[in-house]
Coordinates of C-alpha atoms and ligand atoms in Angstrom, one line a residue:
X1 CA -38.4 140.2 -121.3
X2 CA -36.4 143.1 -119.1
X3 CA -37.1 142.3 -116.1
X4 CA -37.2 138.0 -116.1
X5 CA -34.7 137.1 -114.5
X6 CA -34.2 133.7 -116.4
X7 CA -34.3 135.9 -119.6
X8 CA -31.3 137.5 -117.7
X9 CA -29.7 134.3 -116.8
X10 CA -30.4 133.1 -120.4
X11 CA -28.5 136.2 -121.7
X12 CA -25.6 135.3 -119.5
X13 CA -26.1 139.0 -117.4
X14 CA -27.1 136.8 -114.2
X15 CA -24.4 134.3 -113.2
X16 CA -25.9 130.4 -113.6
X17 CA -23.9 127.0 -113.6
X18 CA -25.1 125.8 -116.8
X19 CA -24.7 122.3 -117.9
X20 CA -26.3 122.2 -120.8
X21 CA -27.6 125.1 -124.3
X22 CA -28.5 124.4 -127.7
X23 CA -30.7 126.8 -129.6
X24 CA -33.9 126.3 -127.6
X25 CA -32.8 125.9 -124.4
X26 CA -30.4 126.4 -121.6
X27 CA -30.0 124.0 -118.7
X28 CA -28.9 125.4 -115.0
X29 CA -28.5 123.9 -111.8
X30 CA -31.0 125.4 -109.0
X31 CA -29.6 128.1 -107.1
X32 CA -31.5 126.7 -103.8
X33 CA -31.9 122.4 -104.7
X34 CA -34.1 120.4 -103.0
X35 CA -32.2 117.1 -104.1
X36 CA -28.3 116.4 -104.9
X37 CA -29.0 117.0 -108.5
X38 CA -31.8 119.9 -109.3
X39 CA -31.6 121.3 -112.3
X40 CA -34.2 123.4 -114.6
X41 CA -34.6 123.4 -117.9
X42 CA -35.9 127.0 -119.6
X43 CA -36.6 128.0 -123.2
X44 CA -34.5 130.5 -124.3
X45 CA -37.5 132.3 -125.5
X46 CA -39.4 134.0 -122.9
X47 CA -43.2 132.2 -122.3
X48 CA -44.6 132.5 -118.8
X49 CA -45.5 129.2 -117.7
X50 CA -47.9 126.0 -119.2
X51 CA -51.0 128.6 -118.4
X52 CA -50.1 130.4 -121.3
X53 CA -49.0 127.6 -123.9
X54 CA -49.8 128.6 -127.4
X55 CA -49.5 125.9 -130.1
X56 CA -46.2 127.6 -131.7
X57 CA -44.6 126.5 -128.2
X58 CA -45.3 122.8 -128.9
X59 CA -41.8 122.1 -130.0
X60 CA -40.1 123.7 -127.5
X61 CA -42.0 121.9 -125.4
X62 CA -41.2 119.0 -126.6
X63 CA -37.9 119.4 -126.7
X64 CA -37.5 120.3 -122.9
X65 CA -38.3 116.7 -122.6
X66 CA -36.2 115.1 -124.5
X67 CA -33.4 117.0 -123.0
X68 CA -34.6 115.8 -120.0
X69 CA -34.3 112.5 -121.1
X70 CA -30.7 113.1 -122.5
X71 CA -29.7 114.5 -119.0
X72 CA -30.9 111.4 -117.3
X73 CA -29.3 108.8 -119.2
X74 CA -25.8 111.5 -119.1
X75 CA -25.8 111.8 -115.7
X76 CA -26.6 108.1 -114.9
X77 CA -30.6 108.8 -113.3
X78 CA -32.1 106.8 -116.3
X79 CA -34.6 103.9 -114.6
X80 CA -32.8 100.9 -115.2
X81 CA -34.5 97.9 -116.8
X82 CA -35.7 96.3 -113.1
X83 CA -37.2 100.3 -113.1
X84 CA -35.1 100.9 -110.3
X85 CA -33.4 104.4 -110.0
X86 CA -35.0 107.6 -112.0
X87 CA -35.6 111.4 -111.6
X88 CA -38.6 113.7 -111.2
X89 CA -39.8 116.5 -113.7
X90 CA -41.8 118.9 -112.8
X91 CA -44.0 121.9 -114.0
X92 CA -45.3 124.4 -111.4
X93 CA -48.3 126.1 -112.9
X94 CA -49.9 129.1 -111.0
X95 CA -48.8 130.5 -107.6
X96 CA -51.1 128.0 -105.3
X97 CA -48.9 124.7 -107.6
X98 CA -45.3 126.6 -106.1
X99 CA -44.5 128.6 -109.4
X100 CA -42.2 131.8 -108.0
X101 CA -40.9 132.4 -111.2
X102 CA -42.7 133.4 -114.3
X103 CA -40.8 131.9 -117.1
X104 CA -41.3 128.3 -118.4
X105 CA -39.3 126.0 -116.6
X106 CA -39.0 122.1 -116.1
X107 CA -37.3 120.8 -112.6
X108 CA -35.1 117.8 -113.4
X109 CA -34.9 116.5 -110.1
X110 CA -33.2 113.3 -108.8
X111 CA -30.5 111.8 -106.3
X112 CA -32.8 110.9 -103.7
X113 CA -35.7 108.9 -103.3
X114 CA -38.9 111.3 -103.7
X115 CA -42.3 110.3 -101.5
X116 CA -45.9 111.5 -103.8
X117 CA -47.8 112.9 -103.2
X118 CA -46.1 115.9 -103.0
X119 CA -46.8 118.2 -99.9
Ligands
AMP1 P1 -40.7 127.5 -109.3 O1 -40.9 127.8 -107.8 O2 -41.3 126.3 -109.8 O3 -41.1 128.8 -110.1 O4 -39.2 127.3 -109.5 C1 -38.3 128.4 -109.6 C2 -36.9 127.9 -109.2 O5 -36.0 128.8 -109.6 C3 -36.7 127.7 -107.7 O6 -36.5 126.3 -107.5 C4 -35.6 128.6 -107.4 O7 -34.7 128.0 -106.4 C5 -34.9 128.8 -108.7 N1 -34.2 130.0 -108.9 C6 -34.6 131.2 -108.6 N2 -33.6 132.1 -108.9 C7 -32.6 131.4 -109.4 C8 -31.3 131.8 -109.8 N3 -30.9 133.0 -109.9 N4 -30.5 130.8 -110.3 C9 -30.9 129.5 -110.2 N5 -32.1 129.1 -109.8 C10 -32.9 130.1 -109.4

């Protein structure tokens, strides 16, 4: 898409602090975090948001959440075996749910303690 601006930041023309790319995805810290880590995860392909999921996306899908789960256990967030410690992933679907940009993305959010439900 011209215009997205993570399509631009996907094509490297928009400055990102990545951390993480394979062929599906590329992984970014959050230019404005709400936590000491914040990071989202976007396909490279452009696909608005989970309102307009068609079942070709399933894999990519899929696979934002296993990276997810890679970047916990990498970055030491993975709940330990008492449960304790963690991180939050999150999809904001639709303007009234807080999504301000339309292009699939997953919040990998963690660092902090986080209260639900969510405000
Ligand atoms: P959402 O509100 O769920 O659509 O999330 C969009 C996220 O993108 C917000 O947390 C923004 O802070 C973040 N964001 C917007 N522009 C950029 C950018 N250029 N680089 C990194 N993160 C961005």
């Amino acid at each position: 898409m011209e215009d997205c601006i993570f399509c631009k930041i996907v094509r490297k023309e928009i400055p990102s602090r990545g951390v993480y790319e394979d062929e599906l995805v590329y992984v970014f810290h959050d230019i404005n975090p709400v936590a000491p880590t914040h990071l989202l995860v976007v396909p490279k392909r452009h696909i608005v948001g989970v309102q307009s999921l068609e079942p070709e996306d399933r894999e990519v899908v899929g696979h934002m959440f296993y990276v997810a789960r890679k970047l916990g256990e990498e970055l030491g967030y993975a709940p330990n075996e008492e449960l304790a410690g963690g991180y939050r992933l999150v999809f904001n679907v639709g303007k009234d749910a807080g999504q301000s940009v339309f292009h699939l993305h997953l919040h990998f959010i963690a660092g902090r303690t986080m209260g639900w439900p969510p405000g």
